[in-house]
Amino acid sequence: MTLVEEDSIVVPGELLATGTFQTGNGVIQDGEKYYANMVGVFFSKGNKLRVRPLKGRYYPKVGDKVLGTIEDVNLTSWVVNIRGPYRGFLLASNAIKGRFDPIKDDARRIYDVGDVIKAEIISFDRTRDPMLSTKFPRLGKVEDGRIIEISPNHIPRVIGRKGSMVKMIKRATNSKITVAQNGRIWIQCEKKKDQDLAIAAINMITREAHTNGLTDRVQEFLDKNKQA
Amino acid sequence: MSDSYVRPDGRGTKQLRDLKVEVGILDRAEGSARVDLGNNIAVASVYGPREMHPKHAARSDRAVMRVNYRMATFSVDGYKRSYPSRREKEISKVLSEAYESVVLTKNWPRSVIDVHIEIFQSDGGTRTAASIAITAALADAGIPMRDLTGGIASGLYEDHVVLDLNGQEDMKGTGDMPILYSPSVDEISLFQLDGQFTFEQFKEAFNTSKTGIRDVVEVIQNALKEKYLLIREQYGVDDEDDEDQDYDDEDDYDEDEEDEEEEEEEDEEEEELTPVPSEPIGEAHSTTVATDEEEEEVTPVTSSNFVVKQTPTTDSGLDETPAEEKPSEETEDESKEIKNTWFNKPGAELRPMKSNSTSEEDDDDSENVMRDIEYSQEE
């Protein structure tokens, strides 16, 4: 029996349900009692209880595409800041398609400190730091444009169902947008005004991430500000 | 013990001072809270989980809680040195240890959760005010905790057991017993006692504190919820007019997110593909993408197919890939060799491995985390 309404805000230690359920993210079980363990929006799907967090840091997952900044260059590897508690490692063999010869090649000519790269996490577990790769198509150095940071928990909301939200923003502002799972968003616009509008829309999404009917309101917001 | 006893500041024996909790007051911190407990003002800020420095202090199986309790030099009557005193260090230590049992530290191995508390005004019971602020700030930062922990002191003043001693009572009283208690898991995480209690007095003080903490936790709960409910009230629309979510559940997002600008860039890329044999593959590739998008749910099988098919395309598009910053001569020299070899090399196997894992491991992952949590709960 669930004791909390669907879509309500719950806090740690709040009793969500009693009986037999499956636990998902943000729920802990104590015998037949189920408690929330973080601030978030409660929802249940079938027999599974979950709390969708409203804040929190990025936790790496294999297969995530991330936007990272190069923090350090070694002879054959890079240290990449991907936000969150662990630093990403990019080995030269995972960075470029050809062979990397540390005697002939200079790692700094590929990525230098301060560069922003789009990378994929190819391995990560609790015991080791995440390994990155830029070898796959459409990964690599990011040039031009602007990057904003939001909470990784709001990323799904920014993307929307089947990318509806981000498509809408792109259409309205005539921009290129890449949404990375670690909460960084890359935006490229020709006009600064459009860029500001896209950023304002994303900020609006993060602020109102836990409300209903957000897509319509963002659409409204974009229409209104585009005319002005 | 008579309940009619009135304390110097006019409170009853079992009455808390005014408590006000406000969360999210600092922009740069992950989570923050300000607590006004009577004349005490405590501000807590939470940073992390983040990388541990110094590295040797990290623990391989869990995050470290690092609480830093400080009192401002102007927070007390008279003079206070600016560097941390023995007392401040001690309170920092006991609070970090207390919160290690509440926070699910096993979710973030090798990292640290930093909490800074600044006391701006003090009037007895700053460590309990600090603990309330920490709890609120940790929850505000979205850090998973087993429960909201409240802290309050009970003590002896003129032979009465009184709740939430203020500065004057603390000085003149004969006993002081601050505790940190988590109501829904029913656990004590900090217990300190100073002075002499009879067993009866102790029992009464203990129960008084527990009741007091339930009220404290309620205040924290309301503060945490209020922040989000206000926004809902202001901007949200009634549930009725869109009953279906306008976004997917966590499992499904990943696929979509980058498909987006993949379309654009892909077009460019495909135009540049000239080799004859790769053309049908290229087409098949693009159709796969299209179906992926149209389908309601991207099945794991499709996505792995997608990856496998994609590999040869990548291969032939090798020269044009923008990711390549290397001087081109070498690549061109080796391109023929690489053409058929690079994705057969051991490193390239990572790709299919990954694609197999995407959908199935998703669930496994979350279960792993859950197992950890249960484990830590048992401890």
Coordinates of C-alpha atoms in Angstrom, one line a residue:
Chain A
M1 CA 0.0 0.0 0.0
T2 CA 1.5 3.3 -1.0
L3 CA 1.1 6.0 1.6
V4 CA 2.2 8.9 -0.4
E5 CA 0.5 10.4 -3.4
E6 CA 2.1 10.1 -6.8
D7 CA 4.1 13.1 -7.9
S8 CA 4.4 14.5 -4.4
I9 CA 7.6 15.9 -2.9
V10 CA 9.2 13.5 -0.4
V11 CA 12.1 14.0 2.0
P12 CA 14.6 11.5 3.5
G13 CA 13.0 9.2 6.1
E14 CA 9.5 9.7 4.8
L15 CA 7.5 6.5 4.9
L16 CA 6.4 5.8 1.3
A17 CA 4.7 2.4 1.5
T18 CA 4.2 -0.7 3.4
G19 CA 3.9 -4.2 1.9
T20 CA 5.9 -5.9 -0.9
F21 CA 7.4 -3.7 -3.6
Q22 CA 10.5 -3.4 -5.7
T23 CA 12.8 -0.6 -4.7
G24 CA 14.2 1.8 -7.3
N25 CA 16.3 4.8 -7.0
G26 CA 16.0 6.8 -3.9
V27 CA 14.1 4.2 -1.9
I28 CA 15.3 2.1 1.0
Q29 CA 13.6 -0.9 2.5
D30 CA 13.4 -1.9 6.1
G31 CA 11.4 -5.1 6.4
E32 CA 8.0 -4.3 5.0
K33 CA 8.5 -0.6 5.2
Y34 CA 9.8 1.6 2.4
Y35 CA 11.4 5.0 3.0
A36 CA 12.6 7.7 0.7
N37 CA 16.3 8.5 1.1
M38 CA 16.5 11.8 -0.7
V39 CA 14.5 14.9 -1.5
G40 CA 12.6 14.3 -4.8
V41 CA 9.4 13.5 -6.5
F42 CA 7.9 10.2 -5.7
F43 CA 6.4 8.0 -8.4
S44 CA 5.6 4.3 -8.8
K45 CA 5.6 2.3 -11.9
G46 CA 3.8 -1.0 -11.5
N47 CA 5.2 -2.5 -8.4
K48 CA 8.4 -0.4 -8.3
L49 CA 8.8 2.6 -6.0
R50 CA 11.1 5.4 -7.0
V51 CA 12.1 8.9 -6.1
R52 CA 13.2 11.1 -8.8
P53 CA 15.9 13.4 -7.3
L54 CA 15.7 17.1 -7.7
K55 CA 19.4 17.8 -6.9
G56 CA 22.6 16.0 -6.7
R57 CA 26.0 15.4 -8.3
Y58 CA 26.8 13.5 -11.4
Y59 CA 27.5 9.8 -11.0
P60 CA 29.3 8.3 -14.0
K61 CA 27.7 5.5 -15.9
V62 CA 29.2 3.4 -18.7
G63 CA 27.9 4.6 -22.0
D64 CA 27.2 8.2 -20.9
K65 CA 28.3 10.9 -23.3
V66 CA 29.9 13.7 -21.3
L67 CA 31.4 17.1 -21.9
G68 CA 34.6 17.4 -20.1
T69 CA 37.5 19.8 -19.7
I70 CA 41.1 18.8 -19.9
E71 CA 42.8 19.4 -16.6
D72 CA 46.1 17.8 -17.1
V73 CA 48.2 16.3 -19.9
N74 CA 50.5 13.4 -19.4
L75 CA 52.8 11.7 -21.9
T76 CA 50.1 9.4 -23.2
S77 CA 47.0 10.3 -21.3
W78 CA 44.8 13.2 -20.2
V79 CA 43.0 13.9 -17.0
V80 CA 39.5 15.1 -17.7
N81 CA 37.1 16.9 -15.4
I82 CA 33.7 15.4 -16.0
R83 CA 32.0 16.9 -12.9
G84 CA 31.2 14.7 -10.0
P85 CA 33.5 13.0 -7.5
Y86 CA 35.7 11.2 -10.0
R87 CA 38.2 12.4 -12.6
G88 CA 38.0 10.9 -16.0
F89 CA 41.0 9.4 -17.7
L90 CA 41.5 9.4 -21.4
L91 CA 44.3 7.2 -22.7
A92 CA 45.9 8.1 -26.0
S93 CA 44.9 4.8 -27.4
N94 CA 41.3 5.7 -26.7
A95 CA 41.6 9.2 -27.9
I96 CA 42.6 8.9 -31.5
K97 CA 42.0 6.3 -34.2
G98 CA 45.5 5.9 -35.4
R99 CA 48.4 4.6 -33.4
F100 CA 49.8 7.0 -30.8
D101 CA 53.6 7.1 -30.6
P102 CA 54.7 9.1 -27.5
I103 CA 58.1 9.8 -29.1
K104 CA 56.8 11.2 -32.4
D105 CA 53.4 12.6 -31.2
D106 CA 52.8 15.3 -28.8
A107 CA 49.7 14.7 -26.6
R108 CA 49.2 18.5 -26.3
R109 CA 48.7 18.8 -30.0
I110 CA 45.6 16.5 -29.7
Y111 CA 44.1 17.9 -26.5
D112 CA 45.6 20.7 -24.4
V113 CA 44.7 21.9 -20.9
G114 CA 41.5 23.9 -21.0
D115 CA 40.1 22.2 -24.1
V116 CA 36.6 21.0 -23.9
I117 CA 35.9 17.5 -25.3
K118 CA 32.9 15.4 -25.9
A119 CA 33.6 11.9 -24.7
E120 CA 32.0 8.7 -23.9
I121 CA 32.5 6.7 -20.7
I122 CA 33.7 3.3 -21.7
S123 CA 34.4 1.8 -18.3
F124 CA 33.7 2.7 -14.7
D125 CA 33.0 0.9 -11.5
R126 CA 33.2 1.6 -7.8
T127 CA 36.9 0.7 -7.6
R128 CA 38.3 2.6 -10.6
D129 CA 38.0 6.0 -12.1
P130 CA 36.0 6.4 -15.3
M131 CA 37.8 5.7 -18.6
L132 CA 36.9 7.9 -21.5
S133 CA 37.0 7.5 -25.2
T134 CA 36.8 10.0 -28.0
K135 CA 37.4 7.5 -30.7
F136 CA 33.8 7.0 -31.7
P137 CA 32.1 9.2 -34.3
R138 CA 31.0 12.7 -33.3
L139 CA 33.2 12.8 -30.2
G140 CA 36.3 14.9 -29.7
K141 CA 37.2 18.5 -29.2
V142 CA 34.4 21.0 -29.0
E143 CA 35.1 24.4 -30.5
D144 CA 33.0 27.6 -30.5
G145 CA 29.7 27.9 -28.8
R146 CA 29.0 28.1 -25.1
I147 CA 28.6 25.6 -22.3
I148 CA 26.3 26.0 -19.4
E149 CA 26.1 23.7 -16.4
I150 CA 22.9 22.4 -14.8
S151 CA 22.2 19.7 -12.4
P152 CA 22.5 16.3 -14.1
N153 CA 19.1 15.4 -12.6
H154 CA 17.4 17.9 -14.8
I155 CA 18.9 16.6 -18.0
P156 CA 16.0 14.3 -18.8
R157 CA 13.7 17.2 -18.4
V158 CA 15.8 19.3 -20.8
I159 CA 15.7 16.5 -23.3
G160 CA 12.0 15.8 -23.0
R161 CA 10.2 12.8 -24.3
K162 CA 12.1 11.6 -27.4
G163 CA 14.0 14.9 -27.4
S164 CA 10.9 17.0 -27.7
M165 CA 12.0 19.8 -25.4
V166 CA 15.5 20.3 -26.8
K167 CA 14.1 20.1 -30.3
M168 CA 11.7 22.8 -29.5
I169 CA 14.4 25.1 -28.1
K170 CA 16.6 24.4 -31.1
R171 CA 13.8 25.2 -33.5
A172 CA 12.8 28.4 -31.7
T173 CA 16.3 29.8 -31.3
N174 CA 17.9 28.4 -34.4
S175 CA 20.7 26.9 -32.5
K176 CA 22.8 23.8 -32.2
I177 CA 22.5 22.1 -28.8
T178 CA 24.3 19.1 -27.3
V179 CA 23.0 17.8 -24.0
A180 CA 25.5 15.7 -22.1
Q181 CA 24.6 13.4 -19.3
N182 CA 26.9 15.1 -16.8
G183 CA 24.8 18.2 -16.8
R184 CA 26.8 20.3 -19.2
I185 CA 25.0 21.7 -22.2
W186 CA 26.7 23.1 -25.3
I187 CA 24.9 25.8 -27.2
Q188 CA 25.9 27.4 -30.5
C189 CA 23.9 30.2 -32.0
E190 CA 24.6 32.7 -34.7
K191 CA 22.9 35.5 -32.8
K192 CA 23.7 36.3 -29.2
K193 CA 20.1 37.1 -28.5
D194 CA 19.0 33.7 -29.5
Q195 CA 21.7 32.2 -27.4
D196 CA 20.5 34.1 -24.4
L197 CA 17.0 33.0 -25.0
A198 CA 18.0 29.3 -25.2
I199 CA 19.9 29.7 -21.9
A200 CA 16.9 31.4 -20.3
A201 CA 14.7 28.6 -21.4
I202 CA 17.0 25.9 -20.0
N203 CA 17.2 27.8 -16.7
M204 CA 13.5 27.9 -16.7
I205 CA 13.4 24.2 -17.1
T206 CA 15.8 23.5 -14.2
R207 CA 13.9 25.8 -12.0
E208 CA 10.5 24.3 -12.7
A209 CA 11.7 20.7 -13.3
H210 CA 9.2 19.2 -10.8
T211 CA 6.1 20.9 -12.2
N212 CA 3.5 19.7 -14.7
G213 CA 2.9 21.0 -18.2
L214 CA 6.4 22.4 -18.6
T215 CA 6.7 21.8 -22.3
D216 CA 3.7 24.1 -23.0
R217 CA 5.0 26.8 -20.7
V218 CA 8.5 26.7 -22.3
Q219 CA 6.9 26.9 -25.7
E220 CA 4.9 29.9 -24.5
F221 CA 8.0 31.5 -23.1
L222 CA 9.9 31.0 -26.3
D223 CA 7.1 32.4 -28.5
K224 CA 6.7 35.4 -26.3
N225 CA 10.4 36.3 -26.1
K226 CA 11.1 35.6 -29.8
Q227 CA 8.7 38.3 -30.9
A228 CA 10.0 40.8 -28.5
Chain B
M1 CA 8.7 17.3 38.6
S2 CA 6.1 19.9 38.1
D3 CA 5.3 20.9 34.6
S4 CA 4.2 24.3 35.8
Y5 CA 7.8 25.4 36.4
V6 CA 8.6 28.4 34.3
R7 CA 12.1 28.9 33.1
P8 CA 14.0 32.3 33.1
D9 CA 13.1 33.0 29.5
G10 CA 9.4 32.2 30.1
R11 CA 9.3 28.8 28.5
G12 CA 7.8 25.6 30.0
T13 CA 10.1 22.7 30.8
K14 CA 9.3 20.8 27.6
Q15 CA 9.2 23.8 25.3
L16 CA 11.6 24.4 22.4
R17 CA 12.9 27.8 21.5
D18 CA 11.7 29.3 18.3
L19 CA 13.1 27.3 15.4
K20 CA 13.3 28.5 11.8
V21 CA 14.9 26.6 9.0
E22 CA 15.6 27.9 5.6
V23 CA 17.3 25.9 2.8
G24 CA 19.0 26.8 -0.4
I25 CA 20.3 30.1 0.8
L26 CA 23.8 29.9 -0.8
D27 CA 24.2 29.8 -4.6
R28 CA 27.6 28.2 -4.9
A29 CA 27.1 25.4 -2.5
E30 CA 25.5 22.1 -3.5
G31 CA 23.2 22.4 -0.6
S32 CA 22.8 25.0 2.2
A33 CA 20.7 25.9 5.2
R34 CA 20.3 28.5 7.8
V35 CA 18.9 27.7 11.2
D36 CA 17.7 30.1 13.8
L37 CA 17.2 28.3 17.1
G38 CA 16.4 31.0 19.7
N39 CA 19.4 33.3 19.5
N40 CA 21.6 30.8 17.7
I41 CA 22.3 31.3 14.1
A42 CA 24.0 28.5 12.2
V43 CA 24.6 28.4 8.5
A44 CA 25.6 25.1 6.9
S45 CA 26.9 24.5 3.4
V46 CA 27.5 21.2 1.7
Y47 CA 30.0 20.6 -1.1
G48 CA 30.3 17.3 -2.8
P49 CA 30.5 14.4 -3.0
R50 CA 33.7 15.4 -4.6
E51 CA 37.2 14.2 -5.0
M52 CA 39.1 13.6 -1.8
H53 CA 42.2 15.7 -1.0
P54 CA 44.5 14.5 0.4
K55 CA 44.2 11.3 -1.5
H56 CA 45.4 9.1 1.3
A57 CA 42.5 10.1 3.5
A58 CA 40.0 8.7 1.1
R59 CA 38.3 5.4 1.9
S60 CA 38.1 2.9 -0.8
D61 CA 34.6 1.7 0.0
R62 CA 32.7 4.8 1.1
A63 CA 32.6 8.6 1.1
V64 CA 34.1 10.4 4.0
M65 CA 32.0 12.9 5.9
R66 CA 34.1 15.9 6.7
V67 CA 32.3 18.4 9.0
N68 CA 34.0 21.7 9.7
Y69 CA 32.4 23.5 12.6
R70 CA 33.4 27.0 13.3
M71 CA 32.2 29.9 15.4
A72 CA 32.6 33.4 14.2
T73 CA 34.8 35.6 16.3
F74 CA 31.9 37.9 17.0
S75 CA 29.5 35.1 17.9
V76 CA 30.3 35.1 21.6
D77 CA 30.5 37.6 24.4
G78 CA 34.0 38.8 25.0
Y79 CA 36.9 37.6 23.0
K80 CA 37.4 34.5 20.8
R81 CA 40.4 33.6 18.8
S82 CA 40.0 33.2 15.1
Y83 CA 41.8 29.9 14.7
P84 CA 39.9 26.7 15.6
S85 CA 39.8 26.0 19.3
R86 CA 39.9 22.6 20.9
R87 CA 36.2 22.7 21.3
E88 CA 35.5 23.5 17.7
K89 CA 37.7 20.7 16.5
E90 CA 36.0 18.3 18.8
I91 CA 32.5 19.2 17.7
S92 CA 33.7 18.9 14.1
K93 CA 34.9 15.4 14.8
V94 CA 31.8 14.2 16.7
L95 CA 29.5 15.6 14.1
S96 CA 31.3 14.0 11.2
E97 CA 31.2 10.7 12.9
A98 CA 27.5 11.1 13.8
Y99 CA 26.6 11.8 10.2
E100 CA 28.6 8.9 8.8
S101 CA 25.9 6.6 10.2
V102 CA 23.1 8.5 8.6
V103 CA 24.4 9.4 5.1
L104 CA 24.5 6.5 2.7
T105 CA 28.2 7.0 2.2
K106 CA 28.7 3.7 0.3
N107 CA 27.1 5.2 -2.8
W108 CA 30.2 7.4 -3.4
P109 CA 33.4 5.4 -2.7
R110 CA 36.7 7.3 -2.6
S111 CA 35.1 10.7 -2.3
V112 CA 34.3 13.2 0.4
I113 CA 31.3 15.2 1.4
D114 CA 32.4 18.5 2.9
V115 CA 30.1 20.3 5.3
H116 CA 31.0 23.7 6.7
I117 CA 29.1 25.2 9.5
E118 CA 29.5 28.7 10.6
I119 CA 27.9 29.9 13.9
F120 CA 27.1 33.6 13.6
Q121 CA 25.4 34.0 16.9
S122 CA 25.5 31.7 19.9
D123 CA 23.3 31.2 22.9
G124 CA 23.7 27.6 24.2
G125 CA 23.1 24.5 22.1
T126 CA 25.1 25.6 19.0
R127 CA 26.0 22.0 18.2
T128 CA 22.3 21.0 18.1
A129 CA 21.6 24.1 15.9
A130 CA 24.5 23.0 13.8
S131 CA 23.2 19.5 13.4
I132 CA 19.8 20.7 12.3
A133 CA 21.5 22.9 9.7
I134 CA 23.7 20.0 8.5
T135 CA 20.7 17.7 8.1
A136 CA 18.7 20.3 6.1
A137 CA 21.7 21.2 4.0
L138 CA 22.6 17.6 3.2
A139 CA 19.0 16.9 2.2
D140 CA 19.0 20.0 0.1
A141 CA 22.1 18.9 -1.7
G142 CA 20.3 15.7 -2.7
I143 CA 22.6 13.4 -0.8
P144 CA 20.9 10.2 0.0
M145 CA 20.3 9.7 3.8
R146 CA 18.5 7.1 5.7
D147 CA 16.6 9.7 7.7
L148 CA 16.5 13.3 8.6
T149 CA 18.4 13.6 11.9
G150 CA 17.5 16.2 14.4
G151 CA 19.5 17.3 17.4
I152 CA 18.4 18.8 20.6
A153 CA 19.8 19.0 24.2
S154 CA 18.0 18.3 27.4
G155 CA 19.5 19.2 30.7
L156 CA 19.1 19.9 34.4
Y157 CA 18.3 23.4 35.5
E158 CA 17.4 24.0 39.2
D159 CA 16.7 20.3 39.5
H160 CA 14.2 20.3 36.6
V161 CA 14.6 18.4 33.4
V162 CA 14.3 21.0 30.7
L163 CA 14.4 20.8 27.0
D164 CA 16.7 22.9 24.8
L165 CA 18.9 24.8 27.2
N166 CA 19.8 28.3 26.4
G167 CA 23.1 29.9 27.2
Q168 CA 22.2 31.0 30.7
E169 CA 20.7 27.6 31.6
D170 CA 23.7 25.9 30.2
M171 CA 26.1 27.9 32.4
K172 CA 24.1 27.6 35.6
G173 CA 22.6 24.2 35.1
T174 CA 24.0 21.0 36.5
G175 CA 23.6 18.8 33.5
D176 CA 23.6 18.9 29.7
M177 CA 22.8 16.1 27.3
P178 CA 22.7 16.8 23.6
I179 CA 21.6 14.0 21.4
L180 CA 21.2 13.4 17.7
Y181 CA 18.2 11.2 16.9
S182 CA 16.7 9.9 13.6
P183 CA 13.0 9.3 14.3
S184 CA 11.9 7.0 11.5
V185 CA 14.8 4.6 11.8
D186 CA 14.8 5.1 15.6
E187 CA 18.5 5.5 16.0
I188 CA 20.8 7.7 18.1
S189 CA 23.8 8.9 16.2
L190 CA 25.3 11.2 18.8
F191 CA 25.0 11.1 22.5
Q192 CA 26.9 13.4 24.9
L193 CA 26.4 13.9 28.5
D194 CA 27.9 16.4 30.9
G195 CA 27.0 16.7 34.6
Q196 CA 25.3 14.4 37.0
F197 CA 21.9 12.8 36.3
T198 CA 20.0 10.4 38.4
F199 CA 18.6 7.5 36.4
E200 CA 15.1 8.9 36.6
Q201 CA 16.3 12.3 35.4
F202 CA 18.2 10.7 32.6
K203 CA 15.2 8.7 31.4
E204 CA 13.0 11.7 31.5
A205 CA 15.6 13.9 29.7
F206 CA 16.1 11.2 27.0
N207 CA 12.5 10.9 26.2
T208 CA 12.0 14.6 26.3
S209 CA 14.7 15.0 23.8
K210 CA 13.3 12.4 21.5
T211 CA 9.9 14.1 21.5
G212 CA 11.6 17.4 20.9
I213 CA 13.5 16.0 17.9
R214 CA 10.3 14.8 16.3
D215 CA 9.1 18.4 16.2
V216 CA 12.5 19.6 15.0
V217 CA 12.5 17.1 12.1
E218 CA 9.0 18.2 11.1
V219 CA 10.3 21.8 10.8
I220 CA 13.1 20.6 8.6
Q221 CA 10.7 18.5 6.4
N222 CA 8.5 21.5 5.9
A223 CA 11.4 23.7 5.0
L224 CA 12.7 21.2 2.4
K225 CA 9.3 20.7 0.8
E226 CA 8.3 24.4 0.9
K227 CA 11.1 25.3 -1.5
Y228 CA 9.7 23.1 -4.2
L229 CA 6.0 23.4 -3.5
L230 CA 6.2 27.2 -3.8
I231 CA 7.5 26.9 -7.3
R232 CA 4.8 24.3 -8.1
E233 CA 2.1 26.7 -6.8
Q234 CA 3.4 29.6 -8.7
Y235 CA 4.1 28.0 -12.1
G236 CA 2.6 24.6 -12.1
V237 CA -0.7 23.9 -13.8
D238 CA -3.4 21.5 -12.4
D239 CA -2.7 17.9 -12.9
E240 CA -5.8 17.3 -15.0
D241 CA -4.7 19.0 -18.2
D242 CA -1.8 16.8 -18.9
E243 CA -1.9 13.4 -17.3
D244 CA 1.0 11.9 -19.2
Q245 CA 4.5 12.9 -18.4
D246 CA 6.1 15.0 -20.9
Y247 CA 9.4 13.2 -20.3
D248 CA 10.7 9.7 -20.1
D249 CA 11.9 7.6 -17.2
E250 CA 15.5 7.5 -16.6
D251 CA 16.1 4.2 -18.4
D252 CA 15.0 5.5 -21.7
Y253 CA 16.7 8.9 -22.1
D254 CA 20.2 8.0 -23.0
E255 CA 19.5 6.9 -26.5
D256 CA 17.6 10.0 -27.5
E257 CA 19.9 12.6 -26.2
E258 CA 22.5 12.7 -28.8
D259 CA 20.5 11.5 -31.7
E260 CA 19.6 15.1 -31.9
E261 CA 22.6 16.7 -33.4
E262 CA 23.8 13.4 -34.7
E263 CA 21.2 14.0 -37.4
E264 CA 22.8 17.2 -38.6
E265 CA 26.4 16.1 -38.4
E266 CA 25.6 12.7 -39.8
D267 CA 24.3 14.2 -42.9
E268 CA 27.5 16.0 -43.6
E269 CA 29.4 13.0 -42.8
E270 CA 27.5 10.7 -45.1
E271 CA 27.8 13.0 -48.0
E272 CA 31.5 12.9 -47.7
L273 CA 31.5 9.1 -47.9
T274 CA 32.6 8.1 -51.3
P275 CA 33.7 4.4 -51.3
V276 CA 31.3 2.3 -53.1
P277 CA 31.1 -0.7 -50.8
S278 CA 30.3 1.4 -47.8
E279 CA 27.3 3.1 -49.4
P280 CA 24.7 0.4 -48.7
I281 CA 26.1 0.2 -45.2
G282 CA 25.8 3.9 -44.9
E283 CA 22.2 3.7 -46.0
A284 CA 21.3 0.9 -43.7
H285 CA 22.9 2.9 -41.0
S286 CA 20.8 6.0 -41.6
T287 CA 17.6 4.0 -41.8
T288 CA 18.5 2.4 -38.5
V289 CA 18.7 5.8 -37.0
A290 CA 15.4 6.8 -38.4
T291 CA 13.6 3.8 -37.1
D292 CA 15.2 4.3 -33.8
E293 CA 13.7 7.7 -33.5
E294 CA 10.3 6.7 -34.7
E295 CA 9.9 3.7 -32.5
E296 CA 8.3 4.2 -29.2
E297 CA 11.0 2.4 -27.3
V298 CA 14.5 1.6 -28.5
T299 CA 15.0 -2.0 -27.8
P300 CA 18.4 -3.2 -26.7
V301 CA 18.7 -5.4 -29.8
T302 CA 18.2 -2.6 -32.2
S303 CA 20.7 -0.4 -30.4
S304 CA 23.3 -3.1 -30.5
N305 CA 22.7 -3.7 -34.2
F306 CA 22.9 0.0 -34.7
V307 CA 26.3 0.0 -33.1
V308 CA 27.6 -3.0 -35.0
K309 CA 26.5 -1.6 -38.3
Q310 CA 27.8 1.8 -37.5
T311 CA 31.4 0.5 -37.1
P312 CA 32.2 0.1 -40.8
T313 CA 30.8 3.5 -41.6
T314 CA 33.0 5.0 -39.0
D315 CA 35.8 3.3 -40.5
S316 CA 35.4 4.6 -44.0
G317 CA 34.7 8.1 -42.6
L318 CA 37.9 7.9 -40.8
D319 CA 39.7 10.7 -42.6
E320 CA 36.9 13.3 -42.3
T321 CA 36.3 12.9 -38.6
P322 CA 36.7 16.2 -36.8
A323 CA 37.9 14.5 -33.7
E324 CA 41.2 13.9 -35.4
E325 CA 43.7 16.6 -34.5
K326 CA 46.7 14.6 -35.4
P327 CA 48.9 15.6 -38.3
S328 CA 47.2 14.1 -41.2
E329 CA 50.2 12.5 -43.0
E330 CA 50.5 9.7 -40.6
T331 CA 46.9 8.9 -40.6
E332 CA 46.8 8.9 -44.4
D333 CA 49.8 6.6 -44.5
E334 CA 48.2 4.2 -42.2
S335 CA 44.6 4.7 -43.2
K336 CA 44.6 1.7 -45.5
E337 CA 46.0 -0.5 -42.8
I338 CA 43.7 0.9 -40.2
K339 CA 40.8 0.7 -42.4
N340 CA 40.3 -2.9 -41.9
T341 CA 42.1 -3.3 -38.6
W342 CA 41.2 -0.7 -36.1
F343 CA 37.9 -2.0 -35.2
N344 CA 39.2 -5.5 -35.0
K345 CA 41.8 -4.5 -32.5
P346 CA 41.1 -5.4 -28.9
G347 CA 40.4 -1.8 -27.9
A348 CA 37.6 -1.6 -30.4
E349 CA 35.8 -4.4 -28.7
L350 CA 34.8 -2.0 -26.0
R351 CA 32.1 -0.7 -28.2
P352 CA 30.0 -3.9 -28.6
M353 CA 30.6 -4.7 -25.0
K354 CA 29.2 -1.4 -24.0
S355 CA 26.2 -1.6 -26.3
N356 CA 25.2 -5.0 -24.9
S357 CA 25.4 -3.6 -21.4
T358 CA 23.4 -0.4 -21.9
S359 CA 19.9 -1.6 -21.4
E360 CA 20.4 -4.7 -19.3
E361 CA 22.9 -3.3 -17.0
D362 CA 20.8 -0.3 -16.3
D363 CA 18.7 -2.2 -14.0
D364 CA 21.5 -4.2 -12.7
D365 CA 23.3 -1.0 -11.8
S366 CA 20.5 0.4 -9.8
E367 CA 20.1 -2.9 -8.1
N368 CA 23.8 -2.9 -7.2
V369 CA 23.3 0.4 -5.6
M370 CA 20.3 -0.8 -3.8
R371 CA 22.2 -3.8 -2.5
D372 CA 24.8 -1.5 -1.2
I373 CA 22.3 0.5 0.5
E374 CA 20.7 -2.5 2.1
Y375 CA 24.0 -3.6 3.2
S376 CA 24.9 -0.4 4.8
Q377 CA 21.6 -0.4 6.5
E378 CA 22.3 -3.7 8.1
E379 CA 25.5 -2.4 9.5

